[in-house]
mmCIF file of C-alpha atoms in Angstrom:
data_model
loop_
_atom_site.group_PDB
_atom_site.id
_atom_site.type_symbol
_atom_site.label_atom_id
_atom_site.label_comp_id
_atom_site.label_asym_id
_atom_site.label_seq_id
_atom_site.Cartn_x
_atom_site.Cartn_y
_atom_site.Cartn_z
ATOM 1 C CA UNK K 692 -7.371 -15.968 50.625
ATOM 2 C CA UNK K 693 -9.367 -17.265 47.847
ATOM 3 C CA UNK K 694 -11.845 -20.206 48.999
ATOM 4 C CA UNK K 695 -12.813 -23.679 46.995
ATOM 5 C CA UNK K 696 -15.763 -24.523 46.079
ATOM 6 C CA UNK K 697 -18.361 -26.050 48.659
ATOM 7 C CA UNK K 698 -20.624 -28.937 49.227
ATOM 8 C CA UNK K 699 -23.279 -26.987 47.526
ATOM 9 C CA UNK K 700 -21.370 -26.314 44.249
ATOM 10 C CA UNK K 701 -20.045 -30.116 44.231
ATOM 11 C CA UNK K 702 -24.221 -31.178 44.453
ATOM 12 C CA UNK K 703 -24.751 -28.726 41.523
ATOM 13 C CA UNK K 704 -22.007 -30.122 39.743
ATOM 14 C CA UNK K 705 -22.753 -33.307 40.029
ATOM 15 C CA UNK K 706 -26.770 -32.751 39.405
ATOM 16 C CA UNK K 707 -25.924 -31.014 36.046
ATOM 17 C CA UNK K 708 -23.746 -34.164 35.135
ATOM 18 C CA UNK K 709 -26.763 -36.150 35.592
ATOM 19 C CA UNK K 710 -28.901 -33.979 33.361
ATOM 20 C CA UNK K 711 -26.404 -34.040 30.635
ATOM 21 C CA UNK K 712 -26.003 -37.954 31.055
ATOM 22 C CA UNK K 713 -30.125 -38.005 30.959
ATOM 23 C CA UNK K 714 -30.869 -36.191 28.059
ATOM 24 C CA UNK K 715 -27.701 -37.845 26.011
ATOM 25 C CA UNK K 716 -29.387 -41.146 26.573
ATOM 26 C CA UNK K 717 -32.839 -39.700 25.920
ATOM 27 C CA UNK K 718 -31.254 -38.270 22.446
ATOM 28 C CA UNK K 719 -29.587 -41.506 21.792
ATOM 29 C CA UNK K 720 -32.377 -43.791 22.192
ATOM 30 C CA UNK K 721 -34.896 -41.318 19.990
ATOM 31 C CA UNK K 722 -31.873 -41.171 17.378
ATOM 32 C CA UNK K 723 -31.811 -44.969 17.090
ATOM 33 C CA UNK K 724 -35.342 -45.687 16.998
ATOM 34 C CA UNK K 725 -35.544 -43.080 14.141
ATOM 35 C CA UNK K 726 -32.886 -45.063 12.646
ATOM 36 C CA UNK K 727 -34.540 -48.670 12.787
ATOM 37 C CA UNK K 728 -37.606 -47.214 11.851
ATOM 38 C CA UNK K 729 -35.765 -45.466 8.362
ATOM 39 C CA UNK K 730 -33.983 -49.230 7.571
ATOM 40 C CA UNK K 731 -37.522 -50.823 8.176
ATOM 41 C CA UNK K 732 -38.208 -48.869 5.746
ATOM 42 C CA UNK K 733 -35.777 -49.215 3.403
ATOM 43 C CA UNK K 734 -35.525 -53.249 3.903
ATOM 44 C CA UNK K 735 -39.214 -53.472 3.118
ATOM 45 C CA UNK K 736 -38.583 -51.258 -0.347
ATOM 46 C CA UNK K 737 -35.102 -53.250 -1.393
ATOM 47 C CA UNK K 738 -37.147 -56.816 -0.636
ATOM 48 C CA UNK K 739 -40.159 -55.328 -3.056
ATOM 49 C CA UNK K 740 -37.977 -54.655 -5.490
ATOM 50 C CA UNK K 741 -36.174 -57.459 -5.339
ATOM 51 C CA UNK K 742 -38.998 -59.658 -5.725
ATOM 52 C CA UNK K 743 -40.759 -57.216 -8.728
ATOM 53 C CA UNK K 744 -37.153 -57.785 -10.715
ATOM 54 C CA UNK K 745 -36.744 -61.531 -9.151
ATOM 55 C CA UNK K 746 -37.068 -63.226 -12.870
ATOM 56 C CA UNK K 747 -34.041 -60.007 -14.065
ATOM 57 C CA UNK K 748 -31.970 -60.817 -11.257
ATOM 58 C CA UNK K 749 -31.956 -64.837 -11.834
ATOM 59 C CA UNK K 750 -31.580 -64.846 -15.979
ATOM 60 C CA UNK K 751 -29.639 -61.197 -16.555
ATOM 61 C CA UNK K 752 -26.042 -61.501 -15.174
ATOM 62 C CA UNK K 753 -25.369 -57.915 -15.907
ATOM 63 C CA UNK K 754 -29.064 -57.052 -14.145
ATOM 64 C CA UNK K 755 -27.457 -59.041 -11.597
ATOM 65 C CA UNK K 756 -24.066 -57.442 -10.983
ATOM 66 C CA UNK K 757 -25.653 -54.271 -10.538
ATOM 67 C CA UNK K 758 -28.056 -55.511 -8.010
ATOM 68 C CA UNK K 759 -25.115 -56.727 -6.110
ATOM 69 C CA UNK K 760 -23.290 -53.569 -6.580
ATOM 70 C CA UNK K 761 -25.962 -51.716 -5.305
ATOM 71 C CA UNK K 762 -26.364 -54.208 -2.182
ATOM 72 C CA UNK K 763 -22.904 -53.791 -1.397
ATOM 73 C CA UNK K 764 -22.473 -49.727 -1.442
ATOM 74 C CA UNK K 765 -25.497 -50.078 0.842
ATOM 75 C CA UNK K 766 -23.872 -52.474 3.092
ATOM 76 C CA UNK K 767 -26.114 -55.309 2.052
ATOM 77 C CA UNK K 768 -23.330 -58.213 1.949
ATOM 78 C CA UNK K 769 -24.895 -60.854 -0.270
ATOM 79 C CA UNK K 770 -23.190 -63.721 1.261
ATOM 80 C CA UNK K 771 -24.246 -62.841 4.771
ATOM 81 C CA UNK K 772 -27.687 -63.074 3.748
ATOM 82 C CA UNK K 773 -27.401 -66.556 1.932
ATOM 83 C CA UNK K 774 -27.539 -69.568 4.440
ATOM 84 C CA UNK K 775 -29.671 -67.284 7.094
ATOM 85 C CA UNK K 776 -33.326 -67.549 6.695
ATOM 86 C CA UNK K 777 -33.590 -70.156 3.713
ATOM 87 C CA UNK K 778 -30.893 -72.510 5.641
ATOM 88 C CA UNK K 779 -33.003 -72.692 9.079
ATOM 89 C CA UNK K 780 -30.718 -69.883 11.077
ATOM 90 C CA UNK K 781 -33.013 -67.166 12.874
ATOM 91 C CA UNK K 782 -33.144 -65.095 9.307
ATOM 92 C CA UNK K 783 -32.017 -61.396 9.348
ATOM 93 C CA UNK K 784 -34.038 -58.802 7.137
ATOM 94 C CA UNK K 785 -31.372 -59.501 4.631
ATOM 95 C CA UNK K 786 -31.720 -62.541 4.768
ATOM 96 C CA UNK K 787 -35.312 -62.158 4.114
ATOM 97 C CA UNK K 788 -34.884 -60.261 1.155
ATOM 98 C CA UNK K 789 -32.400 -62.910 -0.171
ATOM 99 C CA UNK K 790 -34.829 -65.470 0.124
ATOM 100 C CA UNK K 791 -37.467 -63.111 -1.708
ATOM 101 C CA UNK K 792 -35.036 -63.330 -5.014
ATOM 102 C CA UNK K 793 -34.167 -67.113 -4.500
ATOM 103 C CA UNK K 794 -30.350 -65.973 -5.085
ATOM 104 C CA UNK K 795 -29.361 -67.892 -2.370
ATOM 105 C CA UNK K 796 -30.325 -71.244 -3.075
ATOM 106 C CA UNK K 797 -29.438 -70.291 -6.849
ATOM 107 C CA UNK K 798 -25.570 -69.739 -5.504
ATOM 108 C CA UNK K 799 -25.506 -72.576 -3.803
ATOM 109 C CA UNK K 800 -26.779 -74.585 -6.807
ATOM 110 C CA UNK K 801 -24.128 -72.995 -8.724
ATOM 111 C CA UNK K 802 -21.473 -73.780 -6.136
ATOM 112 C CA UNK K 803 -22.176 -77.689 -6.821
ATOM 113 C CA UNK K 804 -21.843 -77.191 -10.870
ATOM 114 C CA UNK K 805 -18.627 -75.821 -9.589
ATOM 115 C CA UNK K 806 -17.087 -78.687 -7.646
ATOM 116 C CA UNK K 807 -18.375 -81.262 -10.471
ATOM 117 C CA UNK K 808 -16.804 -79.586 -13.369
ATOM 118 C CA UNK K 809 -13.432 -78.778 -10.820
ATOM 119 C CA UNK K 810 -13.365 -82.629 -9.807
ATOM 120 C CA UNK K 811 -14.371 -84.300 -13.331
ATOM 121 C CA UNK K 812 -11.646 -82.120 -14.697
ATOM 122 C CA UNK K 813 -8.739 -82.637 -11.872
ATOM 123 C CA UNK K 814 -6.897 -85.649 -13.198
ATOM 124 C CA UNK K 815 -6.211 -83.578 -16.763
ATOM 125 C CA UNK K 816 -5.302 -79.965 -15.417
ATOM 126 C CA UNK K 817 -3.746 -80.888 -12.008
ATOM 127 C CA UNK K 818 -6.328 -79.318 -10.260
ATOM 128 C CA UNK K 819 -5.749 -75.192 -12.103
ATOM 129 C CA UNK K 820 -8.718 -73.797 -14.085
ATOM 130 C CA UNK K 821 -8.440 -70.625 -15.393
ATOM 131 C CA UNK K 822 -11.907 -68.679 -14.195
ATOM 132 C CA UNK K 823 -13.002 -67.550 -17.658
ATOM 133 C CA UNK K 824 -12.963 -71.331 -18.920
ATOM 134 C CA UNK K 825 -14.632 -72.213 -15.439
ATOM 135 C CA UNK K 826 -17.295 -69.934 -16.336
ATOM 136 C CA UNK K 827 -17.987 -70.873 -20.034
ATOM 137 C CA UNK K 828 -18.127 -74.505 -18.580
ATOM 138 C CA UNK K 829 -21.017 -73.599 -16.139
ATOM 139 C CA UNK K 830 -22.840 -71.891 -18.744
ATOM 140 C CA UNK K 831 -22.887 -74.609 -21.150
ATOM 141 C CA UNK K 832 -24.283 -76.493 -18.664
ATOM 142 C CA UNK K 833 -27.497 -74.132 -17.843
ATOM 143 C CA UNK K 834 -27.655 -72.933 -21.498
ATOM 144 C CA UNK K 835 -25.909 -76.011 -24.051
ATOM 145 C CA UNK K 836 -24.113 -73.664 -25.823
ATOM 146 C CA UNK K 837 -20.475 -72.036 -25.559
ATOM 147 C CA UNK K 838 -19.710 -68.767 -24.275
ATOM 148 C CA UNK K 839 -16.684 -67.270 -25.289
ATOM 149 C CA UNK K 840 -16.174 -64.496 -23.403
ATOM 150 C CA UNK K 841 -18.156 -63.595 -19.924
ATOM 151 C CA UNK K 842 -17.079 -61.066 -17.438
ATOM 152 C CA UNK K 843 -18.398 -58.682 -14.819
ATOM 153 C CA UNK K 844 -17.981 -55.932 -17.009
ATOM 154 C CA UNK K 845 -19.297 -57.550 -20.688
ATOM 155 C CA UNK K 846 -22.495 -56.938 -22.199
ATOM 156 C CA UNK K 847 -25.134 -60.757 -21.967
ATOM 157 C CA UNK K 848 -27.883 -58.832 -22.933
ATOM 158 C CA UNK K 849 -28.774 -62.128 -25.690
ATOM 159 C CA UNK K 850 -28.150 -64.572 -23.139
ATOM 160 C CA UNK K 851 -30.574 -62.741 -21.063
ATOM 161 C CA UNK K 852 -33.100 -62.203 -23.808
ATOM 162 C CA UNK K 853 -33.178 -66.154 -24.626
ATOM 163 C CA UNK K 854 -33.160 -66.759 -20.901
ATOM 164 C CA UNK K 855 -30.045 -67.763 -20.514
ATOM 165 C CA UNK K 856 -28.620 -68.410 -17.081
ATOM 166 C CA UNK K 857 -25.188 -66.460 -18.376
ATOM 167 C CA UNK K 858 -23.033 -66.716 -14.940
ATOM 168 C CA UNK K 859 -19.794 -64.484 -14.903
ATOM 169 C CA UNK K 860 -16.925 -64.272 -12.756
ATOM 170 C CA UNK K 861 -18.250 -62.492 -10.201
ATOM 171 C CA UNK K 862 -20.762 -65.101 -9.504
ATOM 172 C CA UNK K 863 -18.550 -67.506 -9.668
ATOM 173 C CA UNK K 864 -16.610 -65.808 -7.114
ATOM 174 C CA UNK K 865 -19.221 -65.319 -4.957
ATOM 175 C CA UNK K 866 -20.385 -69.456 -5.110
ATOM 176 C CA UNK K 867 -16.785 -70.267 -3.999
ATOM 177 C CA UNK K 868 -16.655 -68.198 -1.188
ATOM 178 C CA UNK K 869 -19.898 -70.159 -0.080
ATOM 179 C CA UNK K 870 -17.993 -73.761 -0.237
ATOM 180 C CA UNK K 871 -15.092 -71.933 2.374
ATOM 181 C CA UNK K 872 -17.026 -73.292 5.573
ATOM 182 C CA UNK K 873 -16.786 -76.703 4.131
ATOM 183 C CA UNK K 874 -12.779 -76.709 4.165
ATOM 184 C CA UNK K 875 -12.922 -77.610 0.485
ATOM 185 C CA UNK K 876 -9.326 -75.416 -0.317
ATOM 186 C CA UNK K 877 -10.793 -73.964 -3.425
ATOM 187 C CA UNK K 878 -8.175 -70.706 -3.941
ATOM 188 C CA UNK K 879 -8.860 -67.929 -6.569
ATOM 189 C CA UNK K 880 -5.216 -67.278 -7.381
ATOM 190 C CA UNK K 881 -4.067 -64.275 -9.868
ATOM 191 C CA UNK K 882 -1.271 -65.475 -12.579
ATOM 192 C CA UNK K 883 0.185 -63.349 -15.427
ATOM 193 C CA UNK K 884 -2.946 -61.102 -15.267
ATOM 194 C CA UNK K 885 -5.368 -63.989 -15.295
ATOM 195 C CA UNK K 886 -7.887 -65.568 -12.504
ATOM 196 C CA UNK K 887 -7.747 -69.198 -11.868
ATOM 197 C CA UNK K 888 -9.313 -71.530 -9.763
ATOM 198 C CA UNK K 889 -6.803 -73.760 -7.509
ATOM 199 C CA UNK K 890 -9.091 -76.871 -6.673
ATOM 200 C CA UNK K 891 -6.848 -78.722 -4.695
ATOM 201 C CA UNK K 892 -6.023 -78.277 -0.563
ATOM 202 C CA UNK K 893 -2.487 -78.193 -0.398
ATOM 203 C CA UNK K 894 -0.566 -74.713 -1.006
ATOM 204 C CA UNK K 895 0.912 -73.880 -4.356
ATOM 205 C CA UNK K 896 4.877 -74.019 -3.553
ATOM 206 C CA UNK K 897 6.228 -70.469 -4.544
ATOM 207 C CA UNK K 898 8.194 -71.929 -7.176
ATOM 208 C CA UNK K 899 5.555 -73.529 -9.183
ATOM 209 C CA UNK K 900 4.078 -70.215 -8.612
ATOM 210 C CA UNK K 901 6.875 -68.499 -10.494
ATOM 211 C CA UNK K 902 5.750 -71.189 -13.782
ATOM 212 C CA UNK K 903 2.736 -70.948 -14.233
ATOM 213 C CA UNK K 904 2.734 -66.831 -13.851
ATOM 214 C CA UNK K 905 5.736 -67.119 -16.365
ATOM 215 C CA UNK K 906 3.479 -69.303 -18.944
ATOM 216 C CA UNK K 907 0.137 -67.417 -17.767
ATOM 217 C CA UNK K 908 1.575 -64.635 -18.719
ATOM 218 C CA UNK K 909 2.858 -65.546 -21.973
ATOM 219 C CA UNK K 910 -0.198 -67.053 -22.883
ATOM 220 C CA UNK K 911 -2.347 -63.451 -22.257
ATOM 221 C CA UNK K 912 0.276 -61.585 -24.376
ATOM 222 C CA UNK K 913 0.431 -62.765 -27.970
ATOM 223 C CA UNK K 914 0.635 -59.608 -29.367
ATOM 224 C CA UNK K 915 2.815 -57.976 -27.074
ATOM 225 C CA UNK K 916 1.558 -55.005 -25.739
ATOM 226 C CA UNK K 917 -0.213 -56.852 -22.683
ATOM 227 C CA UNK K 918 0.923 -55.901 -19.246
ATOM 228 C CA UNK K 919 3.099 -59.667 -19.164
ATOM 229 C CA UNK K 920 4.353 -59.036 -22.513
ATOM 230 C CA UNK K 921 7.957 -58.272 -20.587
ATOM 231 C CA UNK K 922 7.763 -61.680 -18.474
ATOM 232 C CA UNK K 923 6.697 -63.532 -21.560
ATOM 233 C CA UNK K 924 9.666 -61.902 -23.327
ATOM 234 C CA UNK K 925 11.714 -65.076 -23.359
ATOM 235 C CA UNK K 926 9.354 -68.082 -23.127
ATOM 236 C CA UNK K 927 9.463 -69.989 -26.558
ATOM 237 C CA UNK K 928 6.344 -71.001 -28.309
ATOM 238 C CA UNK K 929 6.220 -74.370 -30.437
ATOM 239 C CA UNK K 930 4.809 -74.376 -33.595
ATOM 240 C CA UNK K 931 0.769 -74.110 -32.441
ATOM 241 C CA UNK K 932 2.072 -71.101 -30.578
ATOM 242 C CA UNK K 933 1.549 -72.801 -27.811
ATOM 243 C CA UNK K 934 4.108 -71.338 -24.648
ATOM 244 C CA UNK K 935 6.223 -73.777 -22.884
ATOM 245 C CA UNK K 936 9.475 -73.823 -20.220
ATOM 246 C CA UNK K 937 12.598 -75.493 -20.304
ATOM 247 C CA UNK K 938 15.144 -75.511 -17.195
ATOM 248 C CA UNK K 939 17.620 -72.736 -19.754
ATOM 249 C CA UNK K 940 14.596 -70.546 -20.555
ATOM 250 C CA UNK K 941 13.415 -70.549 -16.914
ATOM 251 C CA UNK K 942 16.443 -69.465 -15.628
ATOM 252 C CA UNK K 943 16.664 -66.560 -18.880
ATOM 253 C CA UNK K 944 13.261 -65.546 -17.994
ATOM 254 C CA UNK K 945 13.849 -64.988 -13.873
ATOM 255 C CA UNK K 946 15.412 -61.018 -14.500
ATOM 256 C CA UNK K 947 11.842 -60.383 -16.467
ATOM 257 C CA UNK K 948 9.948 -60.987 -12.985
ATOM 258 C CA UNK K 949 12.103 -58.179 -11.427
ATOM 259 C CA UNK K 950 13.511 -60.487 -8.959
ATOM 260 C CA UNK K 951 17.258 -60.075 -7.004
ATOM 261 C CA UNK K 952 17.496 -63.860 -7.063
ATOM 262 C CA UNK K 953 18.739 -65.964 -9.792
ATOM 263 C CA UNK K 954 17.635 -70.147 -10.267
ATOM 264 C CA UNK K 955 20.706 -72.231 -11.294
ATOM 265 C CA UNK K 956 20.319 -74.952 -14.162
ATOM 266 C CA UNK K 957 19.565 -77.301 -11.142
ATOM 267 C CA UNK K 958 17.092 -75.230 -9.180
ATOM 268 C CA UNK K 959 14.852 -74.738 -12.451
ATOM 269 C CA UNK K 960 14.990 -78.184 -13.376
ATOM 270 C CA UNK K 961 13.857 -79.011 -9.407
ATOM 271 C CA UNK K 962 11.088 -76.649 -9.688
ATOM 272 C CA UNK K 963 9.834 -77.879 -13.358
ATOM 273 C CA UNK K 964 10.413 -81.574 -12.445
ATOM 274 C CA UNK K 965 8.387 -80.777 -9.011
ATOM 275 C CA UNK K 966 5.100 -78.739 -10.368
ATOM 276 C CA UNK K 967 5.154 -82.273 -12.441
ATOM 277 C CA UNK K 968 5.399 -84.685 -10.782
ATOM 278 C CA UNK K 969 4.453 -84.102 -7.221
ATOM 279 C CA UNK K 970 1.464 -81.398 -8.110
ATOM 280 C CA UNK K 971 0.405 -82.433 -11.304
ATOM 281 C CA UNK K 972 0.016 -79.179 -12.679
ATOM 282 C CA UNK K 973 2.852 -79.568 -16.336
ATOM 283 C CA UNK K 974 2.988 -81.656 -18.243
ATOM 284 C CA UNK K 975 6.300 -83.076 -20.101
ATOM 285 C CA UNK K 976 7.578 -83.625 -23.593
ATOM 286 C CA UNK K 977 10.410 -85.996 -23.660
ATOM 287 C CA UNK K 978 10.196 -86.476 -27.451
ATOM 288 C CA UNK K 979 12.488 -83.721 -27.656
ATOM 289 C CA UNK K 980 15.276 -82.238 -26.294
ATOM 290 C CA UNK K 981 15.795 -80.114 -24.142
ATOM 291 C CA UNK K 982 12.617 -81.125 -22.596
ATOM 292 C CA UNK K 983 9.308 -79.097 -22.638
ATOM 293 C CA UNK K 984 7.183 -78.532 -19.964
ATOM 294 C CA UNK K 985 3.474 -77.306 -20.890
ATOM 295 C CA UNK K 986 0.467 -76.352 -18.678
ATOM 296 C CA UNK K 987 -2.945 -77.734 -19.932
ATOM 297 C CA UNK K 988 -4.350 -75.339 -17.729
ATOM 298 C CA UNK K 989 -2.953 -72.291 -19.357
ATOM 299 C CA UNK K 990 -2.550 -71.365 -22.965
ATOM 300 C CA UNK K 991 -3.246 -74.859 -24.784
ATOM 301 C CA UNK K 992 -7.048 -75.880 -26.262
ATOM 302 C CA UNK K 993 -6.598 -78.580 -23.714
ATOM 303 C CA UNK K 994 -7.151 -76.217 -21.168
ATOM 304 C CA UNK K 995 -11.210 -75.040 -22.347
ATOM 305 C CA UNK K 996 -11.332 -79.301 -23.550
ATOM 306 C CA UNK K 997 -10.652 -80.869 -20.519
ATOM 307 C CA UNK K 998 -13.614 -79.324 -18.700
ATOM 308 C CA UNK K 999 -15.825 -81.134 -21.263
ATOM 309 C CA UNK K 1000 -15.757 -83.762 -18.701
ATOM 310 C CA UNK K 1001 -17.983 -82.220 -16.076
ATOM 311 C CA UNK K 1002 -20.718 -81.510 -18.166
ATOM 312 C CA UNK K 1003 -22.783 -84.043 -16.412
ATOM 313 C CA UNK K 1004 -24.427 -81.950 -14.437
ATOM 314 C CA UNK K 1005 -27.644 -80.597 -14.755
ATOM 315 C CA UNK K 1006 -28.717 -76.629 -14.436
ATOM 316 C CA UNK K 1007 -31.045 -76.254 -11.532
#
């Protein structure tokens, strides 16, 4: 009969255990020092050139978005650096090298030409900006001029050149998400294809939703061969071209949004009568009938106009 092991092979056992647990934890704590010691490094290289390319990273928005691209693939989140170091906290090595470039205090000066132009403009749009017109407003207000067109992905190497502070959506994006702690209820919100800026706390109801993505994406698809040219199929235009709803082409235009559910006369009317007068966000023609309802934040000159009004503020 085959004996277990003895008291002498359960203290070998248990000895070897140790060993293994030992030199683990000595493996462990060499692998992690070599590791703090290789993002020392790289900190202290990322904050130098930071600072060497401070002036490109300030005045070149595309300069900039690749910065930030490059900060985030590395794991560098931008907004977790800004507020740390330069906003009394204990200050991270990010945070260091955020305060190196001055980007943080330069979003958060951006974030406040943000709320003025939103509020100023409020009691004409209902509180909906569309992001592009957001963004040609804040750069009118660092540069004077007009911007027509800014993205992420569009070329500002003039604006850069004449030391422009061009700011594009991603920017813009990025100031917004700074304002969250302060319970402002500033919502990016995607219609028809399009980016806007909600500026107002309360939730959009999912009707008034349904609008103003019907009418965005009208508005985006003039020629037809957008990606809302299908929901835009049946919205009429008025002589400017200029897209507006009525309660019969609301209902019409429901099977375009791919939806089981139809709206009845009344329940359009409801919803067009509600986004006007309890949010604000149509306006009404009762010159003619059957009414129109238009959106000065989408698809009218109105819409780029009305900012005009929070041009008061002054570029850092």
């Amino acid at each position: 009969m085959r004996r277990g092991p003895g008291l002498a092979a359960l203290d070998r056992s248990a000895h070897s255990s140790a060993s293994y647990q030992s030199l683990g934890s000595d493996l462990s704590t060499a692998s992690l020092a070599e590791l703090t010691v290789q993002l020392d490094s790289f900190s202290s290289s990322l904050r130098s050139f930071a600072t060497r390319h401070r002036h490109d990273i300030l005045r070149d928005a595309s300069f900039r978005h690749s910065f930030q691209q490059m900060c985030s693939k590395l794991g560098v989140d931008p907004l977790a650096d800004i507020g740390g170091s330069s906003r009394g906290g204990g200050g991270s090595r990010s945070g260091k090298l955020w305060e190196a470039v001055g980007l943080g205090d330069w979003t958060y000066a951006l974030a406040v030409q943000v709320v003025d132009i939103c509020v100023s403009s409020r009691s004409l749009n209902g509180g909906l900006l569309e992001m592009q017109d957001l963004c040609n407003a804040v750069t009118r207000i660092r540069t004077g001029t007009t911007v027509q067109s800014i993205s992420t992905s569009s070329g500002t190497s003039n604006l850069a050149s004449s030391g422009a502070a061009a700011v594009t959506v991603e920017d813009v994006l990025r100031a917004l998400k700074t304002l969250q702690p302060l319970g402002c209820g500033y919502e990016v919100l995607t219609l028809g294809g399009s980016l806007y800026v909600r500026t107002l706390p309360q939730a959009l109801d999912p009707s008034t939703t349904v609008l103003l993505s019907l009418l965005s994406a009208a508005s985006t698809s003039k020629d037809g061969c957008s990606p809302g040219a299908r929901d835009a199929a049946s919205i009429p235009r008025d002589v400017q071209g200029t897209p507006y709803l009525t309660a019969q082409s609301l209902q019409s235009a429901m099977p375009s949004l791919g939806k089981q559910e139809t709206w009845t006369i009344d329940r359009a009317e409801t919803a067009l009568r509600n986004a006007t007068q309890r949010e604000g966000l149509l306006w009404v023609d009762q010159g003619i009938w059957p009414h129109r309802y238009y959106s000065l934040a989408i698809g009218t000159s109105t819409s780029a106009s009305s900012i005009q009004l929070g041009m008061t503020a002054k570029a850092p």
